Short mmCIF file of N, CA and C in Angstrom, two decimals:
data_model
loop_
_atom_site.label_atom_id
_atom_site.label_comp_id
_atom_site.label_asym_id
_atom_site.label_seq_id
_atom_site.Cartn_x
_atom_site.Cartn_y
_atom_site.Cartn_z
N UNK O 28 0.95 -1.17 0.08
CA UNK O 28 0.03 -0.01 -0.11
C UNK O 28 0.89 1.20 -0.46
N UNK O 29 0.36 2.33 -0.50
CA UNK O 29 0.99 3.73 -0.67
C UNK O 29 0.14 4.90 -0.58
N UNK O 30 0.83 5.71 0.10
CA UNK O 30 -0.04 7.40 0.38
C UNK O 30 -0.20 7.55 -0.86
N UNK O 31 -1.21 7.83 -1.61
CA UNK O 31 -0.99 8.80 -2.84
C UNK O 31 -0.67 10.39 -3.01
N UNK O 32 -0.28 11.09 -3.64
CA UNK O 32 -0.27 12.28 -3.32
C UNK O 32 -1.03 13.05 -3.24
N UNK O 33 -2.45 12.77 -3.68
CA UNK O 33 -3.84 13.62 -3.05
C UNK O 33 -3.57 13.18 -1.14
N UNK O 34 -3.66 11.94 -1.30
CA UNK O 34 -3.57 12.09 0.48
C UNK O 34 -2.66 12.87 1.46
N UNK O 35 -1.46 12.50 0.52
CA UNK O 35 -0.77 13.99 1.39
C UNK O 35 -1.08 15.06 1.15
N UNK O 36 -1.73 15.66 0.51
CA UNK O 36 -2.37 16.96 0.32
C UNK O 36 -3.30 17.38 1.22
N UNK O 37 -3.74 15.84 2.01
CA UNK O 37 -4.89 16.61 2.61
C UNK O 37 -4.45 16.93 4.12
N UNK O 38 -3.09 16.39 3.94
CA UNK O 38 -2.21 16.96 5.83
C UNK O 38 -2.32 18.51 5.78
N UNK O 39 -2.48 19.22 4.57
CA UNK O 39 -2.84 20.34 5.02
C UNK O 39 -4.07 20.88 5.11
N UNK O 40 -4.79 19.80 5.05
CA UNK O 40 -6.48 20.01 5.82
C UNK O 40 -6.91 19.67 7.09
N UNK O 41 -6.00 18.77 7.33
CA UNK O 41 -5.71 18.09 8.86
C UNK O 41 -4.54 17.96 9.25
N UNK O 42 -4.50 18.56 10.51
CA UNK O 42 -3.25 18.11 11.16
C UNK O 42 -3.72 17.70 12.68
N UNK O 43 -3.06 16.53 12.94
CA UNK O 43 -3.39 15.59 14.18
C UNK O 43 -3.20 16.50 15.54
N UNK O 44 -3.83 16.46 16.35
CA UNK O 44 -3.47 17.18 17.85
C UNK O 44 -2.52 16.19 18.28
N UNK O 45 -1.63 16.48 19.45
CA UNK O 45 -0.92 16.09 20.36
C UNK O 45 -0.21 14.75 20.09
N UNK O 46 -0.45 13.88 20.65
CA UNK O 46 -0.15 12.16 20.48
C UNK O 46 -1.05 11.46 19.13
N UNK O 47 -1.84 12.46 17.82
CA UNK O 47 -2.41 11.70 17.34
C UNK O 47 -1.41 11.42 15.71
N UNK O 48 -2.32 10.33 15.37
CA UNK O 48 -1.65 10.27 13.87
C UNK O 48 -2.77 9.93 12.85
N UNK O 49 -2.57 10.90 11.59
CA UNK O 49 -3.50 10.28 10.31
C UNK O 49 -2.68 8.84 9.89
N UNK O 50 -3.93 7.90 9.33
CA UNK O 50 -3.39 6.80 8.42
C UNK O 50 -4.21 6.69 7.08
N UNK O 51 -3.64 6.78 6.22
CA UNK O 51 -4.48 5.93 4.88
C UNK O 51 -4.40 4.91 5.33
N UNK O 52 -5.52 3.99 5.34
CA UNK O 52 -5.83 2.63 5.61
C UNK O 52 -5.53 2.03 4.42
N UNK O 53 -5.36 0.75 4.50
CA UNK O 53 -5.09 -0.51 3.31
C UNK O 53 -6.41 -1.08 3.39
N UNK O 54 -6.64 -1.13 2.13
CA UNK O 54 -8.08 -1.75 1.64
C UNK O 54 -8.32 -2.88 2.06
N UNK O 55 -9.62 -3.24 2.07
CA UNK O 55 -9.99 -4.96 2.51
C UNK O 55 -9.79 -5.67 1.50
N UNK O 56 -9.38 -7.12 1.34
CA UNK O 56 -9.08 -8.15 0.35
C UNK O 56 -10.60 -8.43 -0.20
N UNK O 57 -10.73 -8.34 -1.33
CA UNK O 57 -12.13 -8.64 -2.17
C UNK O 57 -12.23 -10.34 -1.92
N UNK O 58 -11.17 -10.69 -2.25
CA UNK O 58 -11.32 -12.10 -2.59
C UNK O 58 -10.69 -12.71 -1.59
N UNK O 59 -10.81 -14.01 -1.17
CA UNK O 59 -10.46 -14.88 -0.53
C UNK O 59 -9.16 -15.12 -0.81
N UNK O 60 -8.54 -16.52 -0.21
CA UNK O 60 -7.54 -17.11 -0.45
C UNK O 60 -7.47 -17.92 -1.73
N UNK O 61 -8.64 -18.74 -1.72
CA UNK O 61 -9.31 -19.18 -2.81
C UNK O 61 -9.91 -19.08 -3.96
N UNK O 62 -9.77 -17.60 -4.27
CA UNK O 62 -10.54 -16.62 -5.39
C UNK O 62 -11.84 -16.36 -4.87
N UNK O 63 -12.52 -16.61 -3.99
CA UNK O 63 -13.78 -16.49 -4.05
C UNK O 63 -13.96 -15.27 -3.45
N UNK O 64 -14.72 -14.28 -4.05
CA UNK O 64 -15.34 -12.88 -3.64
C UNK O 64 -15.94 -12.71 -2.45
N UNK O 65 -15.59 -12.01 -1.94
CA UNK O 65 -16.49 -11.97 -0.69
C UNK O 65 -17.15 -10.44 -0.31
N UNK O 66 -18.22 -11.09 0.29
CA UNK O 66 -19.22 -9.54 0.34
C UNK O 66 -18.69 -8.11 1.62
N UNK O 67 -19.14 -7.20 1.50
CA UNK O 67 -18.22 -6.60 2.03
C UNK O 67 -18.51 -6.63 3.99
N UNK O 68 -19.51 -7.26 4.15
CA UNK O 68 -19.74 -7.24 5.64
C UNK O 68 -18.93 -8.55 6.22
N UNK O 69 -17.96 -9.31 5.17
CA UNK O 69 -17.60 -10.71 5.84
C UNK O 69 -16.40 -10.14 5.72
N UNK O 70 -15.74 -9.20 4.94
CA UNK O 70 -14.28 -8.77 4.64
C UNK O 70 -13.72 -8.89 6.08
N UNK O 71 -12.00 -9.01 6.03
CA UNK O 71 -11.40 -8.78 7.07
C UNK O 71 -11.04 -7.07 7.11
N UNK O 72 -11.20 -6.57 8.30
CA UNK O 72 -11.08 -5.31 8.84
C UNK O 72 -9.70 -5.02 8.48
N UNK O 73 -8.90 -3.92 7.88
CA UNK O 73 -7.40 -3.99 7.43
C UNK O 73 -6.55 -3.63 8.66
N UNK O 74 -5.53 -4.09 9.16
CA UNK O 74 -4.69 -3.25 10.16
C UNK O 74 -3.44 -2.92 9.99
N UNK O 75 -3.59 -2.40 8.58
CA UNK O 75 -2.31 -2.07 8.38
C UNK O 75 -2.51 -0.54 7.54
N UNK O 76 -1.71 0.13 7.66
CA UNK O 76 -1.76 1.84 7.08
C UNK O 76 -0.20 2.34 7.11
N UNK O 77 -0.64 3.45 6.31
CA UNK O 77 0.69 4.44 5.82
C UNK O 77 0.29 5.53 6.72
N UNK O 78 1.21 6.04 7.83
CA UNK O 78 1.16 7.78 7.98
C UNK O 78 1.32 8.65 7.23
N UNK O 79 0.20 9.14 6.67
CA UNK O 79 0.47 10.61 6.30
C UNK O 79 0.45 11.62 6.91
N UNK O 80 0.49 12.14 8.29
CA UNK O 80 0.51 12.93 8.98
C UNK O 80 0.57 12.70 10.90
N UNK O 81 1.31 13.59 11.50
CA UNK O 81 1.63 13.17 12.85
C UNK O 81 1.50 13.92 13.82
N UNK O 82 0.99 14.16 14.84
CA UNK O 82 0.95 15.38 15.47
C UNK O 82 2.32 16.03 16.44
N UNK O 83 2.52 16.66 17.11
CA UNK O 83 3.80 17.17 17.92
C UNK O 83 4.28 16.19 18.53
N UNK O 84 3.19 15.42 19.44
CA UNK O 84 3.61 14.83 20.45
C UNK O 84 2.63 15.33 21.73
N UNK O 85 2.50 14.40 22.46
CA UNK O 85 1.65 14.48 23.80
C UNK O 85 2.51 15.73 24.95
N UNK O 86 1.85 16.12 25.61
CA UNK O 86 2.09 17.24 26.90
C UNK O 86 2.76 16.08 27.69
N UNK O 87 3.51 16.12 28.62
CA UNK O 87 4.02 15.65 29.73
C UNK O 87 3.30 16.37 30.76
N UNK O 88 3.38 15.80 32.09
CA UNK O 88 2.65 16.29 33.40
C UNK O 88 3.62 17.61 33.59
N UNK O 89 4.88 18.14 33.33
CA UNK O 89 5.56 18.82 33.40
C UNK O 89 5.52 19.99 32.19
N UNK O 90 4.25 19.77 31.42
CA UNK O 90 4.32 20.65 29.86
C UNK O 90 5.27 20.65 29.07
N UNK O 91 5.86 19.58 28.88
CA UNK O 91 7.26 19.53 27.78
C UNK O 91 6.94 18.64 26.79
N UNK O 92 6.79 18.41 25.52
CA UNK O 92 6.48 17.75 24.79
C UNK O 92 7.04 16.59 24.29
N UNK O 93 6.99 15.23 24.49
CA UNK O 93 7.47 14.27 24.29
C UNK O 93 7.36 13.95 22.69
N UNK O 94 8.48 13.63 22.25
CA UNK O 94 8.68 12.84 20.97
C UNK O 94 8.14 11.96 20.09
N UNK O 95 7.63 11.95 18.79
CA UNK O 95 6.50 11.16 18.37
C UNK O 95 7.80 10.24 17.74
N UNK O 96 7.29 8.82 18.10
CA UNK O 96 8.29 7.82 17.44
C UNK O 96 7.83 7.51 16.13
N UNK O 97 6.81 7.74 15.70
CA UNK O 97 6.29 7.65 14.06
C UNK O 97 6.57 9.03 13.25
N UNK O 98 6.73 8.94 12.19
CA UNK O 98 6.89 9.98 11.20
C UNK O 98 6.10 9.57 9.76
N UNK O 99 5.81 10.47 9.18
CA UNK O 99 4.91 10.21 8.08
C UNK O 99 5.97 9.72 7.16
N UNK O 100 5.23 8.65 6.30
CA UNK O 100 5.68 7.76 5.16
C UNK O 100 5.97 6.24 6.11
N UNK O 101 5.97 6.22 7.54
CA UNK O 101 5.64 5.00 8.10
C UNK O 101 4.63 4.31 7.61
N UNK O 102 5.00 2.84 7.50
CA UNK O 102 3.58 1.73 7.00
C UNK O 102 3.61 1.05 8.54
N UNK O 103 2.51 0.88 9.34
CA UNK O 103 1.83 0.61 10.41
C UNK O 103 1.32 -0.29 10.66
N UNK O 104 1.28 -1.34 11.81
CA UNK O 104 -0.05 -2.29 12.19
C UNK O 104 -0.36 -1.62 13.19
N UNK O 105 -1.93 -1.41 13.30
CA UNK O 105 -2.54 -1.15 14.64
C UNK O 105 -4.00 -1.65 14.97
N UNK O 106 -4.18 -1.73 16.36
CA UNK O 106 -5.41 -2.51 16.71
C UNK O 106 -6.87 -2.33 15.77
N UNK O 107 -7.18 -3.66 15.53
CA UNK O 107 -8.20 -3.74 14.66
C UNK O 107 -9.43 -2.80 15.08
N UNK O 108 -10.01 -2.38 15.99
CA UNK O 108 -11.51 -1.62 16.19
C UNK O 108 -10.82 -0.15 16.65
N UNK O 109 -9.80 0.39 16.75
CA UNK O 109 -8.85 1.55 17.36
C UNK O 109 -9.43 2.87 16.31
N UNK O 110 -9.07 4.21 16.93
CA UNK O 110 -9.50 5.35 16.21
C UNK O 110 -10.53 5.56 15.79
N UNK O 111 -10.66 6.72 14.65
CA UNK O 111 -12.11 7.38 14.25
C UNK O 111 -11.94 7.13 13.13
N UNK O 112 -12.85 6.50 12.06
CA UNK O 112 -12.47 6.68 10.58
C UNK O 112 -13.23 8.06 10.32
N UNK O 113 -12.61 8.92 9.30
CA UNK O 113 -12.91 9.57 8.30
C UNK O 113 -13.26 9.59 7.03
N UNK O 114 -13.87 10.44 6.14
CA UNK O 114 -13.63 10.25 5.06
C UNK O 114 -13.56 12.06 4.83
N UNK O 115 -12.13 12.24 3.72
CA UNK O 115 -11.54 13.64 3.66
C UNK O 115 -12.07 13.24 1.96
N UNK O 116 -12.64 14.31 0.91
CA UNK O 116 -12.27 14.34 -0.42
C UNK O 116 -12.68 12.73 -1.03
N UNK O 117 -13.32 12.23 -0.36
CA UNK O 117 -13.69 10.61 -1.11
C UNK O 117 -12.53 9.47 -0.31
N UNK O 118 -11.24 10.01 0.60
CA UNK O 118 -10.51 8.92 0.91
C UNK O 118 -10.67 8.55 2.30
N UNK O 119 -10.66 7.24 2.92
CA UNK O 119 -11.27 6.50 3.80
C UNK O 119 -9.83 6.67 4.74
N UNK O 120 -9.91 7.82 5.64
CA UNK O 120 -8.49 7.91 6.50
C UNK O 120 -8.93 7.12 8.21
N UNK O 121 -7.89 7.46 8.95
CA UNK O 121 -8.23 6.60 10.38
C UNK O 121 -7.13 7.75 11.12
N UNK O 122 -7.79 8.18 12.65
CA UNK O 122 -7.10 8.95 13.39
C UNK O 122 -7.10 8.19 14.47
N UNK O 123 -5.66 7.77 14.90
CA UNK O 123 -5.26 6.63 16.21
C UNK O 123 -4.12 7.86 17.01
N UNK O 124 -4.43 7.35 18.04
CA UNK O 124 -3.23 7.65 18.89
C UNK O 124 -1.81 7.10 19.00
N UNK O 125 -0.62 7.51 18.92
CA UNK O 125 0.09 6.94 18.70
C UNK O 125 0.59 5.43 19.49
N UNK O 126 0.18 5.48 20.53
CA UNK O 126 -0.09 4.28 21.32
C UNK O 126 -0.61 2.89 20.84
N UNK O 127 -2.05 3.16 20.12
CA UNK O 127 -2.68 2.30 19.46
C UNK O 127 -1.80 2.04 18.19
N UNK O 128 -0.36 2.31 17.66
CA UNK O 128 -0.20 1.67 16.81
C UNK O 128 0.62 0.64 17.46
N UNK O 129 0.99 -0.66 17.17
CA UNK O 129 1.59 -1.43 17.26
C UNK O 129 3.05 -2.00 16.88
N UNK O 130 2.85 -1.53 15.49
CA UNK O 130 4.48 -1.79 15.07
C UNK O 130 4.96 -1.39 13.63
N UNK O 131 6.32 -0.99 13.49
CA UNK O 131 6.34 -0.36 12.32
C UNK O 131 7.09 -1.86 11.34
N UNK O 132 6.32 -1.67 9.96
CA UNK O 132 6.69 -2.88 9.21
C UNK O 132 7.88 -1.92 8.49
N UNK O 133 9.25 -2.98 8.47
CA UNK O 133 9.97 -2.32 7.60
C UNK O 133 10.09 -3.47 6.11
N UNK O 134 10.59 -2.39 5.14
CA UNK O 134 10.80 -3.47 4.22
C UNK O 134 12.11 -4.31 3.59
#
């Protein structure tokens, strides 16, 4: 999966706050491994995406910014039912807290 130039332009419209990240979600598989087309209700919810924007980091109790571990362009795995799904200019995006990200996928 790759974030498109259009999705990257969306970051000018949406700026995540604090420790939030904006993700371009992977599309769900429409076919099973055996080649059977799946109805949308039975498709596996994707848990992979590309970070297209990150917030400045959470504030500590001492009012200091905690640096973000994720950066734009990172491919990540995230919790299946985490975050808030939004649609901007026809693109399905997800806003999650950085702590909901499970892993970075390295190629």
